[in-house]
PDB file of C-alpha atoms in Angstrom:
ATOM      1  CA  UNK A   1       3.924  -9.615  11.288  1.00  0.00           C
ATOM      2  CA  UNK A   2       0.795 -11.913  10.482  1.00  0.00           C
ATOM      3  CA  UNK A   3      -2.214 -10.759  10.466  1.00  0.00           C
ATOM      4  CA  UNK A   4      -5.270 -12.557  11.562  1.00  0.00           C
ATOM      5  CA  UNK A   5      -8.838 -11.651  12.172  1.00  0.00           C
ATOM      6  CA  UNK A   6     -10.620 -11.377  15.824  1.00  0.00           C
ATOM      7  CA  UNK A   7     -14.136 -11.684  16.464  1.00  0.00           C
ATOM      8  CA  UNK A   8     -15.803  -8.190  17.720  1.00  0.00           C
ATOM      9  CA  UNK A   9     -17.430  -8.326  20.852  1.00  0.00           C
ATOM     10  CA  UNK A  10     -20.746  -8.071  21.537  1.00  0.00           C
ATOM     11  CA  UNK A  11     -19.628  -4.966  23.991  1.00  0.00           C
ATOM     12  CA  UNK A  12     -18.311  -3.498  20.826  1.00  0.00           C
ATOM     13  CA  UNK A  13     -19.344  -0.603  19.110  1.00  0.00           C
ATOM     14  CA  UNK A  14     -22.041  -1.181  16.557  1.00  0.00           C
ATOM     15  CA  UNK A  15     -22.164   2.043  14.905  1.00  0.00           C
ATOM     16  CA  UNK A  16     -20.020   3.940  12.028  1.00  0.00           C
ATOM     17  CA  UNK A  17     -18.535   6.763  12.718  1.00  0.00           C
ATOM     18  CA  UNK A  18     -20.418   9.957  11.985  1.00  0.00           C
ATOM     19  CA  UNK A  19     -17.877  11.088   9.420  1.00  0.00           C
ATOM     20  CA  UNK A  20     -17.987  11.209   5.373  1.00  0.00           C
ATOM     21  CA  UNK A  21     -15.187  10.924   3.364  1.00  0.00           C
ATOM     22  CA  UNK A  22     -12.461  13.093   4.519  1.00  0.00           C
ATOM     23  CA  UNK A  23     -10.217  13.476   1.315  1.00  0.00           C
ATOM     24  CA  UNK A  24     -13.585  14.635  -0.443  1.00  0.00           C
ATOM     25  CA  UNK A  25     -14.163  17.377   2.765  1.00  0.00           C
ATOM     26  CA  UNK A  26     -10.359  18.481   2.693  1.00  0.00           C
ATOM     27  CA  UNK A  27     -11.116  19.309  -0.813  1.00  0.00           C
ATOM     28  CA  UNK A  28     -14.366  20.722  -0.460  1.00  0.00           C
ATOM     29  CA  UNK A  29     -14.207  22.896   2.185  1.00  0.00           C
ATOM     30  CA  UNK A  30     -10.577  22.137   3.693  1.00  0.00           C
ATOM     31  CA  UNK A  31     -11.158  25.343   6.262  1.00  0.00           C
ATOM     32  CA  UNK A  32     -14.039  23.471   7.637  1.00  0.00           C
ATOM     33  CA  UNK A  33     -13.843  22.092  11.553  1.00  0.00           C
ATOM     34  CA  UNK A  34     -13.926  18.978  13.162  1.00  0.00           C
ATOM     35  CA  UNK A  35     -14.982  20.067  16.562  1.00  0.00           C
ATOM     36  CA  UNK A  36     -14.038  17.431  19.579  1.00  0.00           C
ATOM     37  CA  UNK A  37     -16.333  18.274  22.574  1.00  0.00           C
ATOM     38  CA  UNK A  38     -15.062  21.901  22.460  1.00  0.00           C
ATOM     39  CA  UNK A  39     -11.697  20.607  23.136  1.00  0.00           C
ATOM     40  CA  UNK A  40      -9.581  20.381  20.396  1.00  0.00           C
ATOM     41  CA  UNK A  41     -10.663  21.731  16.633  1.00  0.00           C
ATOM     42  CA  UNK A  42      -9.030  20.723  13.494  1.00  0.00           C
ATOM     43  CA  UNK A  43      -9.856  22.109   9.660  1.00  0.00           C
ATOM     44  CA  UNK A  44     -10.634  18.572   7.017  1.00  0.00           C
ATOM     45  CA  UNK A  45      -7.143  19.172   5.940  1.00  0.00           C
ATOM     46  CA  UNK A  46      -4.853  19.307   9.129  1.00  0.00           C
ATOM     47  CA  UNK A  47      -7.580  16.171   9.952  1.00  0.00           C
ATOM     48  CA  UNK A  48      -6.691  14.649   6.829  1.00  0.00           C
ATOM     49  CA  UNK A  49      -2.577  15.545   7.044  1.00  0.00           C
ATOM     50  CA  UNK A  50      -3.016  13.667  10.790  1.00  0.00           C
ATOM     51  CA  UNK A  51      -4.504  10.851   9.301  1.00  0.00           C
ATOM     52  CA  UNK A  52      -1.744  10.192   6.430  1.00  0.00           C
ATOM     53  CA  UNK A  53       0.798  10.409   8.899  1.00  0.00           C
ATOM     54  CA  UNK A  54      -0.366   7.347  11.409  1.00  0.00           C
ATOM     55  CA  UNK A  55      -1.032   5.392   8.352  1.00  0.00           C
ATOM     56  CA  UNK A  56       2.156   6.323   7.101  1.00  0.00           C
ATOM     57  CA  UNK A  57       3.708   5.397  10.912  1.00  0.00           C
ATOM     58  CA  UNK A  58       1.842   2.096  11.241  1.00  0.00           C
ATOM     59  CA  UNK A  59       2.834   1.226   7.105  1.00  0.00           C
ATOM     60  CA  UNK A  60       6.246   1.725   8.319  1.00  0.00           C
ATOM     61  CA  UNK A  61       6.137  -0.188  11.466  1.00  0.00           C
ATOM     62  CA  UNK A  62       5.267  -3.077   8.917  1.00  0.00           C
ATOM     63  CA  UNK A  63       0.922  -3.008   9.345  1.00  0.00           C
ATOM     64  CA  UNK A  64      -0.701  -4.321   6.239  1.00  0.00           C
ATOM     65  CA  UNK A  65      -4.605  -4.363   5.711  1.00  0.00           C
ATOM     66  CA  UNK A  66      -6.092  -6.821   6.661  1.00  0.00           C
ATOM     67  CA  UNK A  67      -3.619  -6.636   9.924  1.00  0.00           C
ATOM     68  CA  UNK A  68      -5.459  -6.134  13.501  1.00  0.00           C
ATOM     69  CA  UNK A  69      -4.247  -2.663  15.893  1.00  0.00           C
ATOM     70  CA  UNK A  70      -5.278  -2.555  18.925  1.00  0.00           C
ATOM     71  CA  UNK A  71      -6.063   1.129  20.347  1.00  0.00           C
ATOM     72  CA  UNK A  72      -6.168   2.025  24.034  1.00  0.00           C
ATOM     73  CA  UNK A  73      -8.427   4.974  23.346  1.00  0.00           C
ATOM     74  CA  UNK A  74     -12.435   5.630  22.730  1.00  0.00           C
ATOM     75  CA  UNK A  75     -14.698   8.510  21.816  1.00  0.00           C
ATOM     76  CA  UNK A  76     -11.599  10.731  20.926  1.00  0.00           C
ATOM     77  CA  UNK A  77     -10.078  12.449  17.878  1.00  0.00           C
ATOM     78  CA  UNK A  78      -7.439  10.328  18.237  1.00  0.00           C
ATOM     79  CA  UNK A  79      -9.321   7.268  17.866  1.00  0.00           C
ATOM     80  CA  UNK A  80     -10.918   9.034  14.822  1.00  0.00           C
ATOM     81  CA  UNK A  81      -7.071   9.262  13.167  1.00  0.00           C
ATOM     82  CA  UNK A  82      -6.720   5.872  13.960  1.00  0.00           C
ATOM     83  CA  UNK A  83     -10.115   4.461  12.741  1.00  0.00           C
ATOM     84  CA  UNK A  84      -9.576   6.110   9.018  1.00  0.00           C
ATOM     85  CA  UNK A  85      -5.609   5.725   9.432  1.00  0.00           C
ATOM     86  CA  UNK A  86      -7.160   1.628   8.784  1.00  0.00           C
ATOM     87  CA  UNK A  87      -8.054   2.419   5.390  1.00  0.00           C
ATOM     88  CA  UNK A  88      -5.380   3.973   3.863  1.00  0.00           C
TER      89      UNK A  88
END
């Protein structure tokens, strides 16, 4: 797989996600909640366990940084996983 970089659109979404470091939270307070529009709630650590195992999926199915993934979903904790999954 090569990687190559797109250019964002100017549709795209300009602002960072409203969410610190979540290996520093998991420690912290790993009982915590990440609250999704009273839908779903996860503690820091079952966030952070999520997020190690798409980056774990997508480092298997041969992703590399610097690679571009496409993901059909917005505004969910879903996209969340997959927005920190990036930087593992």
């Amino acid at each position: 797989m090569v990687g190559r970089l797109i250019q964002i659109t100017k549709s795209a979404y300009q602002y960072p996600l409203i969410f610190s470091n979540c290996g520093t939270r998991a420690r912290a307070g790993p009982d915590q909640e990440v609250v999704y529009r009273d839908l779903k709630r996860f503690t820091y650590l079952q966030i952070k366990e999520r997020i190690g195992r798409l980056a774990s999926a997508l480092s298997k199915a041969g992703v590399v940084p610097g690679d571009t993934v496409g993901v059909l979903d917005w505004d969910s904790h879903r996209f969340l996983e997959a927005f920190f999954s990036r930087s593992r």
